[in-house]
Amino acid sequence: MAVPEKSTKERLMSFLDDLEVLSRELIEMLALSRNQKLSQPGEENQILELLIQKDGEFQELMKVALSQGKIHQEMQVLEKEVEKRDSDIQQLQKQLKEAEHILATAVYQAKEKLKSIDKARKGAISSEELIKYAHRISASNAVCAPLTWVPGDPRRPYPTDLEMRSGLLGQMSNLPTNGVNGHLPGDALAAGRLPDVLAPQYPWQSNDMSMNMLPPNHSNEFLMESLGPNKENEEDVEVMSTDSSSSSSDSD
Amino acid sequence: MATGGNVRPAEEPEEEEEEDEAAEEEEEEEYTFLPLVHDIIKCMDKDSQDVYQELNELKSKFQAMRKLVGNMPGIDLSPEEQQRHLQSLREQVQTKNELLQKYKSLCMFEIPKE
């Protein structure tokens, strides 16, 4: 315990050095005293006592070293256990991260759904209003030709060139609403009623026009009929798209 | 040994204890240099020629002990330091056990495998 910070190995080695030196000194001293017939029993006894003391301490320390060996084994077992626990914790952490990822995705999707539900609730539109809007669209013959339509009639079942230009898409691409080159004659005719079509307060919104144009019970039938002539509509749309592209290229 | 153990299982621990004690005594004898020094002194008293052999034995014993000490496991630390390490390891194992137990008792996670 003289040098407590030294390792047991260092202390054992130092004891061994001391024991070797003391035993050598004792043997040399005895040999010398025997040859020279000198007797200094006091010094010999001192060395012998020191040797016995050091030998005893060495044995005690060896016991400590052996117990340290056993503790070392226990420590190795504990280290293995710590490693095992570490791998367990890492595995658990991995699983928790996966769970977190799945939960985060689920929460995000749920929030999105809640947002859309909230949005839908805030912007709730009554069916009556929807029907009104449908009337407004159909009144301009934008989706279906009138029942009395004949070739040459300027009213069309699709937006005219001028209507397209006045719309949101037209405004986004900064297409001029006036002075269109190469527009169809029908567009010119339609232009006359265009302000009425785009006006927020369309005359039929007061139900006067809708009553005149369509009987209340006829609206569904009318919509169903509009789905009927699909081929014609498709063809018309194609013609319209070529028209608009040619006109837009002309305007450019 | 195995058959003898099966015949008298009750006496086996006592025998083992006795064997352990005997082994410890032998070990203690192995770690002392005094018998060899005593033999050398006796030989010197008798003016025997065996003294050189005894001296060689003592020398080789020191060498053997140095080798033994050099190969002994777990003595690179002082006992106090080793105890601190041991305590720290025990605490680590306990903490990690508690942590695992805590997480495992929270809830079960079933991860869908794609």
mmCIF file of C-alpha atoms in Angstrom:
data_model
loop_
_atom_site.group_PDB
_atom_site.id
_atom_site.type_symbol
_atom_site.label_atom_id
_atom_site.label_comp_id
_atom_site.label_asym_id
_atom_site.label_seq_id
_atom_site.Cartn_x
_atom_site.Cartn_y
_atom_site.Cartn_z
ATOM 1 C CA MET A 1 0.000 0.000 0.000
ATOM 2 C CA ALA A 2 3.063 2.264 -0.116
ATOM 3 C CA VAL A 3 2.346 3.186 -3.720
ATOM 4 C CA PRO A 4 -1.373 2.731 -4.162
ATOM 5 C CA GLU A 5 -1.563 4.062 -7.711
ATOM 6 C CA LYS A 6 0.852 1.423 -9.053
ATOM 7 C CA SER A 7 -0.652 -1.566 -10.800
ATOM 8 C CA THR A 8 -0.480 -4.953 -9.091
ATOM 9 C CA LYS A 9 1.803 -6.243 -11.829
ATOM 10 C CA GLU A 10 4.312 -3.428 -11.272
ATOM 11 C CA ARG A 11 4.219 -4.011 -7.524
ATOM 12 C CA LEU A 12 4.741 -7.772 -7.945
ATOM 13 C CA MET A 13 7.689 -7.167 -10.271
ATOM 14 C CA SER A 14 9.158 -4.710 -7.808
ATOM 15 C CA PHE A 15 8.727 -7.288 -4.995
ATOM 16 C CA LEU A 16 10.449 -9.906 -7.122
ATOM 17 C CA ASP A 17 13.367 -7.524 -7.731
ATOM 18 C CA ASP A 18 13.595 -6.803 -3.985
ATOM 19 C CA LEU A 19 13.444 -10.506 -3.101
ATOM 20 C CA GLU A 20 16.121 -11.338 -5.654
ATOM 21 C CA VAL A 21 18.400 -8.568 -4.377
ATOM 22 C CA LEU A 22 17.814 -9.493 -0.704
ATOM 23 C CA SER A 23 18.330 -13.235 -1.216
ATOM 24 C CA ARG A 24 21.485 -12.592 -3.258
ATOM 25 C CA GLU A 25 22.792 -10.177 -0.627
ATOM 26 C CA LEU A 26 22.019 -12.631 2.165
ATOM 27 C CA ILE A 27 23.716 -15.546 0.383
ATOM 28 C CA GLU A 28 26.725 -13.389 -0.544
ATOM 29 C CA MET A 29 26.974 -12.082 3.002
ATOM 30 C CA LEU A 30 26.793 -15.589 4.468
ATOM 31 C CA ALA A 31 29.383 -16.880 2.009
ATOM 32 C CA LEU A 32 31.662 -13.941 2.727
ATOM 33 C CA SER A 33 31.350 -14.257 6.499
ATOM 34 C CA ARG A 34 32.002 -18.012 6.227
ATOM 35 C CA ASN A 35 35.157 -17.512 4.116
ATOM 36 C CA GLN A 36 36.529 -14.594 6.136
ATOM 37 C CA LYS A 37 35.345 -16.080 9.409
ATOM 38 C CA LEU A 38 33.646 -12.795 10.168
ATOM 39 C CA SER A 39 30.492 -12.857 12.108
ATOM 40 C CA GLN A 40 28.005 -9.994 11.757
ATOM 41 C CA PRO A 41 24.823 -11.754 12.795
ATOM 42 C CA GLY A 42 22.940 -8.498 13.350
ATOM 43 C CA GLU A 43 23.109 -7.406 9.680
ATOM 44 C CA GLU A 44 22.415 -10.925 8.376
ATOM 45 C CA ASN A 45 19.410 -11.224 10.665
ATOM 46 C CA GLN A 46 18.176 -7.833 9.502
ATOM 47 C CA ILE A 47 18.376 -8.901 5.865
ATOM 48 C CA LEU A 48 16.796 -12.258 6.673
ATOM 49 C CA GLU A 49 13.911 -10.567 8.485
ATOM 50 C CA LEU A 50 13.462 -8.176 5.565
ATOM 51 C CA LEU A 51 13.516 -11.135 3.179
ATOM 52 C CA ILE A 52 10.878 -12.981 5.235
ATOM 53 C CA GLN A 53 8.751 -9.836 5.408
ATOM 54 C CA LYS A 54 9.024 -9.180 1.671
ATOM 55 C CA ASP A 55 8.303 -12.835 0.898
ATOM 56 C CA GLY A 56 5.175 -12.670 3.043
ATOM 57 C CA GLU A 57 4.050 -9.454 1.362
ATOM 58 C CA PHE A 58 4.729 -10.979 -2.038
ATOM 59 C CA GLN A 59 2.538 -13.969 -1.182
ATOM 60 C CA GLU A 60 -0.239 -11.666 0.029
ATOM 61 C CA LEU A 61 0.022 -9.651 -3.144
ATOM 62 C CA MET A 62 -0.081 -12.848 -5.202
ATOM 63 C CA LYS A 63 -3.368 -13.688 -3.475
ATOM 64 C CA VAL A 64 -4.640 -10.232 -4.402
ATOM 65 C CA ALA A 65 -3.429 -10.804 -7.968
ATOM 66 C CA LEU A 66 -5.285 -14.131 -8.156
ATOM 67 C CA SER A 67 -8.482 -12.532 -6.862
ATOM 68 C CA GLN A 68 -7.957 -9.754 -9.409
ATOM 69 C CA GLY A 69 -7.773 -12.475 -12.069
ATOM 70 C CA LYS A 70 -11.173 -13.759 -10.943
ATOM 71 C CA ILE A 71 -12.571 -10.215 -10.952
ATOM 72 C CA HIS A 72 -11.100 -9.807 -14.427
ATOM 73 C CA GLN A 73 -13.092 -12.830 -15.578
ATOM 74 C CA GLU A 74 -16.231 -11.349 -14.032
ATOM 75 C CA MET A 75 -15.485 -8.067 -15.778
ATOM 76 C CA GLN A 76 -15.151 -9.840 -19.110
ATOM 77 C CA VAL A 77 -18.550 -11.455 -18.573
ATOM 78 C CA LEU A 78 -19.999 -8.038 -17.700
ATOM 79 C CA GLU A 79 -18.373 -6.464 -20.767
ATOM 80 C CA LYS A 80 -19.972 -9.118 -22.956
ATOM 81 C CA GLU A 81 -23.286 -8.414 -21.277
ATOM 82 C CA VAL A 82 -22.861 -4.678 -21.897
ATOM 83 C CA GLU A 83 -22.120 -5.375 -25.565
ATOM 84 C CA LYS A 84 -25.217 -7.555 -25.802
ATOM 85 C CA ARG A 85 -27.342 -4.870 -24.161
ATOM 86 C CA ASP A 86 -25.878 -2.272 -26.526
ATOM 87 C CA SER A 87 -26.858 -4.336 -29.540
ATOM 88 C CA ASP A 88 -30.327 -4.849 -28.036
ATOM 89 C CA ILE A 89 -30.697 -1.114 -27.483
ATOM 90 C CA GLN A 90 -29.517 -0.379 -31.022
ATOM 91 C CA GLN A 91 -32.009 -2.881 -32.393
ATOM 92 C CA LEU A 92 -34.773 -1.284 -30.341
ATOM 93 C CA GLN A 93 -33.697 2.169 -31.447
ATOM 94 C CA LYS A 94 -33.870 1.044 -35.067
ATOM 95 C CA GLN A 95 -37.365 -0.298 -34.543
ATOM 96 C CA LEU A 96 -38.416 2.911 -32.769
ATOM 97 C CA LYS A 97 -37.114 4.990 -35.675
ATOM 98 C CA GLU A 98 -39.030 2.862 -38.151
ATOM 99 C CA ALA A 99 -42.144 3.228 -36.022
ATOM 100 C CA GLU A 100 -41.573 6.983 -35.777
ATOM 101 C CA HIS A 101 -41.249 7.217 -39.553
ATOM 102 C CA ILE A 102 -44.462 5.249 -40.088
ATOM 103 C CA LEU A 103 -46.297 7.306 -37.475
ATOM 104 C CA ALA A 104 -45.002 10.582 -38.907
ATOM 105 C CA THR A 105 -46.259 9.604 -42.357
ATOM 106 C CA ALA A 106 -49.614 8.583 -40.914
ATOM 107 C CA VAL A 107 -49.890 11.829 -38.917
ATOM 108 C CA TYR A 108 -48.985 13.901 -41.989
ATOM 109 C CA GLN A 109 -51.598 12.130 -44.090
ATOM 110 C CA ALA A 110 -54.180 12.506 -41.350
ATOM 111 C CA LYS A 111 -53.407 16.227 -41.063
ATOM 112 C CA GLU A 112 -53.766 16.620 -44.803
ATOM 113 C CA LYS A 113 -57.127 14.888 -44.653
ATOM 114 C CA LEU A 114 -58.228 17.088 -41.757
ATOM 115 C CA LYS A 115 -57.147 20.151 -43.723
ATOM 116 C CA SER A 116 -59.165 19.080 -46.731
ATOM 117 C CA ILE A 117 -62.137 18.280 -44.504
ATOM 118 C CA ASP A 118 -61.828 21.703 -42.887
ATOM 119 C CA LYS A 119 -61.488 23.339 -46.257
ATOM 120 C CA ALA A 120 -64.532 21.481 -47.539
ATOM 121 C CA ARG A 121 -66.521 22.547 -44.484
ATOM 122 C CA LYS A 122 -65.517 26.184 -44.800
ATOM 123 C CA GLY A 123 -66.299 26.326 -48.499
ATOM 124 C CA ALA A 124 -69.514 24.389 -48.280
ATOM 125 C CA ILE A 125 -71.688 24.985 -51.295
ATOM 126 C CA SER A 126 -75.367 24.242 -51.282
ATOM 127 C CA SER A 127 -76.743 22.005 -54.012
ATOM 128 C CA GLU A 128 -79.027 24.832 -55.018
ATOM 129 C CA GLU A 129 -76.065 27.024 -55.764
ATOM 130 C CA LEU A 130 -74.407 24.266 -57.749
ATOM 131 C CA ILE A 131 -77.503 23.851 -59.868
ATOM 132 C CA LYS A 132 -77.588 27.599 -60.381
ATOM 133 C CA TYR A 133 -73.986 27.502 -61.539
ATOM 134 C CA ALA A 134 -74.754 24.614 -63.865
ATOM 135 C CA HIS A 135 -77.585 26.674 -65.338
ATOM 136 C CA ARG A 136 -75.258 29.576 -65.768
ATOM 137 C CA ILE A 137 -72.750 27.464 -67.658
ATOM 138 C CA SER A 138 -75.320 25.730 -69.821
ATOM 139 C CA ALA A 139 -77.174 28.978 -70.614
ATOM 140 C CA SER A 140 -74.202 30.204 -72.600
ATOM 141 C CA ASN A 141 -74.270 27.001 -74.652
ATOM 142 C CA ALA A 142 -70.749 26.290 -73.463
ATOM 143 C CA VAL A 143 -71.342 22.622 -72.775
ATOM 144 C CA CYS A 144 -74.222 21.698 -75.034
ATOM 145 C CA ALA A 145 -75.676 23.091 -78.189
ATOM 146 C CA PRO A 146 -79.223 24.368 -77.847
ATOM 147 C CA LEU A 147 -81.954 21.974 -78.844
ATOM 148 C CA THR A 148 -82.854 24.146 -81.782
ATOM 149 C CA TRP A 149 -79.302 24.322 -83.026
ATOM 150 C CA VAL A 150 -78.797 24.094 -86.790
ATOM 151 C CA PRO A 151 -75.659 24.513 -88.892
ATOM 152 C CA GLY A 152 -74.806 28.180 -89.098
ATOM 153 C CA ASP A 153 -76.099 28.953 -85.644
ATOM 154 C CA PRO A 154 -73.374 30.993 -83.861
ATOM 155 C CA ARG A 155 -74.252 29.475 -80.477
ATOM 156 C CA ARG A 156 -71.833 26.698 -79.756
ATOM 157 C CA PRO A 157 -71.438 23.882 -77.231
ATOM 158 C CA TYR A 158 -67.930 25.005 -76.354
ATOM 159 C CA PRO A 159 -66.248 28.292 -75.453
ATOM 160 C CA THR A 160 -65.630 30.525 -78.371
ATOM 161 C CA ASP A 161 -62.259 32.005 -79.164
ATOM 162 C CA LEU A 162 -63.212 35.292 -77.552
ATOM 163 C CA GLU A 163 -64.550 33.555 -74.475
ATOM 164 C CA MET A 164 -61.309 31.629 -74.131
ATOM 165 C CA ARG A 165 -59.347 34.862 -74.341
ATOM 166 C CA SER A 166 -61.536 36.490 -71.708
ATOM 167 C CA GLY A 167 -61.117 33.530 -69.398
ATOM 168 C CA LEU A 168 -58.524 32.974 -66.695
ATOM 169 C CA LEU A 169 -56.205 30.991 -68.980
ATOM 170 C CA GLY A 170 -56.336 33.764 -71.565
ATOM 171 C CA GLN A 171 -55.531 36.356 -68.942
ATOM 172 C CA MET A 172 -52.634 34.291 -67.627
ATOM 173 C CA SER A 173 -51.038 34.118 -71.077
ATOM 174 C CA ASN A 174 -51.876 37.804 -71.694
ATOM 175 C CA LEU A 175 -53.848 37.182 -74.796
ATOM 176 C CA PRO A 176 -55.626 40.276 -76.076
ATOM 177 C CA THR A 177 -59.359 40.161 -75.739
ATOM 178 C CA ASN A 178 -59.921 42.697 -78.505
ATOM 179 C CA GLY A 179 -58.688 42.970 -82.038
ATOM 180 C CA VAL A 180 -58.350 39.277 -82.599
ATOM 181 C CA ASN A 181 -57.098 38.294 -85.992
ATOM 182 C CA GLY A 182 -58.633 35.405 -87.840
ATOM 183 C CA HIS A 183 -61.470 34.807 -85.438
ATOM 184 C CA LEU A 184 -64.480 33.002 -86.678
ATOM 185 C CA PRO A 185 -67.629 34.845 -87.638
ATOM 186 C CA GLY A 186 -69.457 33.025 -84.886
ATOM 187 C CA ASP A 187 -67.080 34.512 -82.346
ATOM 188 C CA ALA A 188 -67.955 37.957 -83.432
ATOM 189 C CA LEU A 189 -71.586 37.166 -82.947
ATOM 190 C CA ALA A 190 -70.909 35.537 -79.668
ATOM 191 C CA ALA A 191 -68.897 38.529 -78.577
ATOM 192 C CA GLY A 192 -72.096 40.437 -78.359
ATOM 193 C CA ARG A 193 -73.332 38.309 -75.490
ATOM 194 C CA LEU A 194 -69.960 37.707 -73.914
ATOM 195 C CA PRO A 195 -70.154 40.411 -71.255
ATOM 196 C CA ASP A 196 -73.422 38.908 -70.217
ATOM 197 C CA VAL A 197 -71.860 35.451 -69.937
ATOM 198 C CA LEU A 198 -68.939 36.589 -67.800
ATOM 199 C CA ALA A 199 -70.881 39.077 -65.744
ATOM 200 C CA PRO A 200 -71.099 38.068 -62.078
ATOM 201 C CA GLN A 201 -74.751 38.860 -62.029
ATOM 202 C CA TYR A 202 -75.973 36.953 -64.987
ATOM 203 C CA PRO A 203 -79.536 37.806 -65.914
ATOM 204 C CA TRP A 204 -80.769 34.256 -65.454
ATOM 205 C CA GLN A 205 -79.381 34.206 -61.932
ATOM 206 C CA SER A 206 -82.556 35.920 -60.974
ATOM 207 C CA ASN A 207 -84.270 32.813 -62.346
ATOM 208 C CA ASP A 208 -86.093 34.816 -65.018
ATOM 209 C CA MET A 209 -83.991 33.578 -67.867
ATOM 210 C CA SER A 210 -83.639 30.062 -66.637
ATOM 211 C CA MET A 211 -87.351 29.865 -66.320
ATOM 212 C CA ASN A 212 -87.704 31.102 -69.857
ATOM 213 C CA MET A 213 -84.972 28.951 -71.340
ATOM 214 C CA LEU A 214 -85.413 25.764 -69.445
ATOM 215 C CA PRO A 215 -88.309 24.412 -67.506
ATOM 216 C CA PRO A 216 -87.349 23.496 -63.947
ATOM 217 C CA ASN A 217 -87.897 19.785 -64.548
ATOM 218 C CA HIS A 218 -85.945 19.817 -67.716
ATOM 219 C CA SER A 219 -82.538 20.586 -66.266
ATOM 220 C CA ASN A 220 -81.522 16.982 -65.572
ATOM 221 C CA GLU A 221 -82.707 15.820 -68.905
ATOM 222 C CA PHE A 222 -80.809 18.589 -70.506
ATOM 223 C CA LEU A 223 -77.615 17.580 -68.763
ATOM 224 C CA MET A 224 -78.103 13.974 -69.751
ATOM 225 C CA GLU A 225 -78.595 14.978 -73.338
ATOM 226 C CA SER A 226 -75.433 16.978 -73.216
ATOM 227 C CA LEU A 227 -73.519 13.771 -72.612
ATOM 228 C CA GLY A 228 -75.135 12.160 -75.632
ATOM 229 C CA PRO A 229 -73.394 13.576 -78.689
ATOM 230 C CA ASN A 230 -69.896 12.814 -77.492
ATOM 231 C CA LYS A 231 -68.391 12.191 -80.891
ATOM 232 C CA GLU A 232 -69.638 15.452 -82.238
ATOM 233 C CA ASN A 233 -68.301 17.265 -79.206
ATOM 234 C CA GLU A 234 -64.930 15.642 -79.565
ATOM 235 C CA GLU A 235 -64.728 16.605 -83.176
ATOM 236 C CA ASP A 236 -65.748 20.135 -82.339
ATOM 237 C CA VAL A 237 -63.171 20.346 -79.630
ATOM 238 C CA GLU A 238 -60.528 19.217 -82.032
ATOM 239 C CA VAL A 239 -61.605 21.857 -84.531
ATOM 240 C CA MET A 240 -61.597 24.417 -81.748
ATOM 241 C CA SER A 241 -58.151 23.498 -80.579
ATOM 242 C CA THR A 242 -56.752 23.850 -84.098
ATOM 243 C CA ASP A 243 -58.543 27.133 -84.446
ATOM 244 C CA SER A 244 -57.184 28.530 -81.234
ATOM 245 C CA SER A 245 -53.676 27.357 -81.983
ATOM 246 C CA SER A 246 -53.772 28.908 -85.435
ATOM 247 C CA SER A 247 -55.231 32.102 -84.102
ATOM 248 C CA SER A 248 -52.742 32.331 -81.295
ATOM 249 C CA SER A 249 -49.889 31.741 -83.710
ATOM 250 C CA ASP A 250 -51.335 34.446 -85.924
ATOM 251 C CA SER A 251 -51.543 36.868 -83.059
ATOM 252 C CA ASP A 252 -47.938 36.165 -82.194
ATOM 253 C CA MET B 1 -14.745 -38.961 -11.511
ATOM 254 C CA ALA B 2 -18.112 -38.812 -13.211
ATOM 255 C CA THR B 3 -19.193 -42.286 -12.066
ATOM 256 C CA GLY B 4 -17.939 -41.646 -8.523
ATOM 257 C CA GLY B 5 -19.868 -38.376 -8.474
ATOM 258 C CA ASN B 6 -23.045 -40.179 -9.462
ATOM 259 C CA VAL B 7 -22.637 -42.786 -6.707
ATOM 260 C CA ARG B 8 -22.004 -40.294 -3.888
ATOM 261 C CA PRO B 9 -23.435 -36.945 -4.928
ATOM 262 C CA ALA B 10 -23.846 -35.648 -1.352
ATOM 263 C CA GLU B 11 -20.150 -35.950 -0.516
ATOM 264 C CA GLU B 12 -18.976 -34.330 -3.711
ATOM 265 C CA PRO B 13 -19.011 -30.654 -2.525
ATOM 266 C CA GLU B 14 -16.964 -31.467 0.574
ATOM 267 C CA GLU B 15 -14.405 -33.254 -1.544
ATOM 268 C CA GLU B 16 -14.219 -30.304 -3.875
ATOM 269 C CA GLU B 17 -13.700 -27.889 -0.959
ATOM 270 C CA GLU B 18 -10.911 -30.020 0.408
ATOM 271 C CA GLU B 19 -9.320 -30.147 -3.035
ATOM 272 C CA ASP B 20 -9.577 -26.372 -3.356
ATOM 273 C CA GLU B 21 -7.946 -25.808 0.020
ATOM 274 C CA ALA B 22 -5.129 -28.192 -0.830
ATOM 275 C CA ALA B 23 -4.616 -26.468 -4.168
ATOM 276 C CA GLU B 24 -4.479 -23.070 -2.432
ATOM 277 C CA GLU B 25 -1.874 -24.291 -0.002
ATOM 278 C CA GLU B 26 0.183 -25.665 -2.872
ATOM 279 C CA GLU B 27 -0.147 -22.353 -4.678
ATOM 280 C CA GLU B 28 0.987 -20.461 -1.596
ATOM 281 C CA GLU B 29 4.025 -22.701 -1.370
ATOM 282 C CA GLU B 30 4.713 -22.068 -5.011
ATOM 283 C CA TYR B 31 4.889 -18.317 -4.471
ATOM 284 C CA THR B 32 7.476 -18.380 -1.655
ATOM 285 C CA PHE B 33 11.246 -18.251 -2.079
ATOM 286 C CA LEU B 34 12.115 -18.960 1.550
ATOM 287 C CA PRO B 35 12.369 -22.798 1.284
ATOM 288 C CA LEU B 36 14.881 -22.436 -1.547
ATOM 289 C CA VAL B 37 16.924 -19.834 0.366
ATOM 290 C CA HIS B 38 16.789 -22.113 3.402
ATOM 291 C CA ASP B 39 18.061 -25.049 1.316
ATOM 292 C CA ILE B 40 20.910 -22.906 -0.012
ATOM 293 C CA ILE B 41 21.930 -21.854 3.519
ATOM 294 C CA LYS B 42 21.793 -25.482 4.647
ATOM 295 C CA CYS B 43 23.970 -26.560 1.734
ATOM 296 C CA MET B 44 26.422 -23.733 2.561
ATOM 297 C CA ASP B 45 26.538 -24.904 6.172
ATOM 298 C CA LYS B 46 27.286 -28.428 4.998
ATOM 299 C CA ASP B 47 29.730 -27.174 2.352
ATOM 300 C CA SER B 48 27.742 -29.284 -0.077
ATOM 301 C CA GLN B 49 28.294 -29.060 -3.826
ATOM 302 C CA ASP B 50 24.506 -29.020 -4.301
ATOM 303 C CA VAL B 51 24.601 -25.313 -3.465
ATOM 304 C CA TYR B 52 25.155 -24.402 -7.124
ATOM 305 C CA GLN B 53 22.184 -26.516 -8.154
ATOM 306 C CA GLU B 54 20.061 -24.839 -5.465
ATOM 307 C CA LEU B 55 21.258 -21.426 -6.580
ATOM 308 C CA ASN B 56 20.271 -22.276 -10.156
ATOM 309 C CA GLU B 57 16.882 -23.418 -8.906
ATOM 310 C CA LEU B 58 16.384 -20.119 -7.098
ATOM 311 C CA LYS B 59 17.393 -18.209 -10.197
ATOM 312 C CA SER B 60 15.067 -20.186 -12.443
ATOM 313 C CA LYS B 61 12.279 -19.756 -9.863
ATOM 314 C CA PHE B 62 12.660 -15.985 -10.069
ATOM 315 C CA GLN B 63 12.517 -16.211 -13.874
ATOM 316 C CA ALA B 64 9.448 -18.467 -13.738
ATOM 317 C CA MET B 65 7.719 -16.130 -11.285
ATOM 318 C CA ARG B 66 8.440 -13.117 -13.506
ATOM 319 C CA LYS B 67 6.954 -14.963 -16.471
ATOM 320 C CA LEU B 68 3.927 -15.992 -14.407
ATOM 321 C CA VAL B 69 3.335 -12.435 -13.167
ATOM 322 C CA GLY B 70 3.737 -11.135 -16.718
ATOM 323 C CA ASN B 71 1.006 -13.477 -17.974
ATOM 324 C CA MET B 72 -1.439 -13.075 -15.102
ATOM 325 C CA PRO B 73 -4.744 -11.563 -16.278
ATOM 326 C CA GLY B 74 -6.369 -8.543 -14.698
ATOM 327 C CA ILE B 75 -3.376 -7.187 -12.764
ATOM 328 C CA ASP B 76 -2.635 -4.257 -15.062
ATOM 329 C CA LEU B 77 -4.715 -2.163 -12.686
ATOM 330 C CA SER B 78 -4.497 -1.615 -8.973
ATOM 331 C CA PRO B 79 -7.247 -3.398 -6.968
ATOM 332 C CA GLU B 80 -8.933 -0.040 -6.284
ATOM 333 C CA GLU B 81 -8.980 0.906 -9.950
ATOM 334 C CA GLN B 82 -10.219 -2.538 -10.886
ATOM 335 C CA GLN B 83 -13.016 -2.256 -8.340
ATOM 336 C CA ARG B 84 -13.991 1.098 -9.814
ATOM 337 C CA HIS B 85 -14.072 -0.441 -13.305
ATOM 338 C CA LEU B 86 -16.090 -3.370 -12.038
ATOM 339 C CA GLN B 87 -18.550 -1.048 -10.321
ATOM 340 C CA SER B 88 -18.842 1.058 -13.448
ATOM 341 C CA LEU B 89 -19.512 -2.040 -15.563
ATOM 342 C CA ARG B 90 -22.140 -3.264 -13.112
ATOM 343 C CA GLU B 91 -23.811 0.151 -13.215
ATOM 344 C CA GLN B 92 -23.714 0.145 -16.997
ATOM 345 C CA VAL B 93 -25.349 -3.284 -17.182
ATOM 346 C CA GLN B 94 -27.967 -2.224 -14.634
ATOM 347 C CA THR B 95 -28.708 1.054 -16.430
ATOM 348 C CA LYS B 96 -28.964 -0.662 -19.786
ATOM 349 C CA ASN B 97 -31.191 -3.373 -18.327
ATOM 350 C CA GLU B 98 -33.465 -0.751 -16.810
ATOM 351 C CA LEU B 99 -33.541 1.189 -20.059
ATOM 352 C CA LEU B 100 -34.464 -1.886 -22.057
ATOM 353 C CA GLN B 101 -37.065 -2.857 -19.511
ATOM 354 C CA LYS B 102 -38.529 0.642 -19.606
ATOM 355 C CA TYR B 103 -38.773 0.686 -23.387
ATOM 356 C CA LYS B 104 -40.099 -2.835 -23.597
ATOM 357 C CA SER B 105 -42.817 -2.090 -21.064
ATOM 358 C CA LEU B 106 -43.947 1.046 -22.939
ATOM 359 C CA CYS B 107 -45.779 -0.699 -25.744
ATOM 360 C CA MET B 108 -45.323 -3.228 -28.482
ATOM 361 C CA PHE B 109 -44.234 -2.116 -31.907
ATOM 362 C CA GLU B 110 -45.272 -4.269 -34.798
ATOM 363 C CA ILE B 111 -43.569 -3.085 -37.902
ATOM 364 C CA PRO B 112 -45.261 -4.201 -41.086
ATOM 365 C CA LYS B 113 -42.800 -5.954 -43.349
ATOM 366 C CA GLU B 114 -43.243 -5.243 -46.999
#
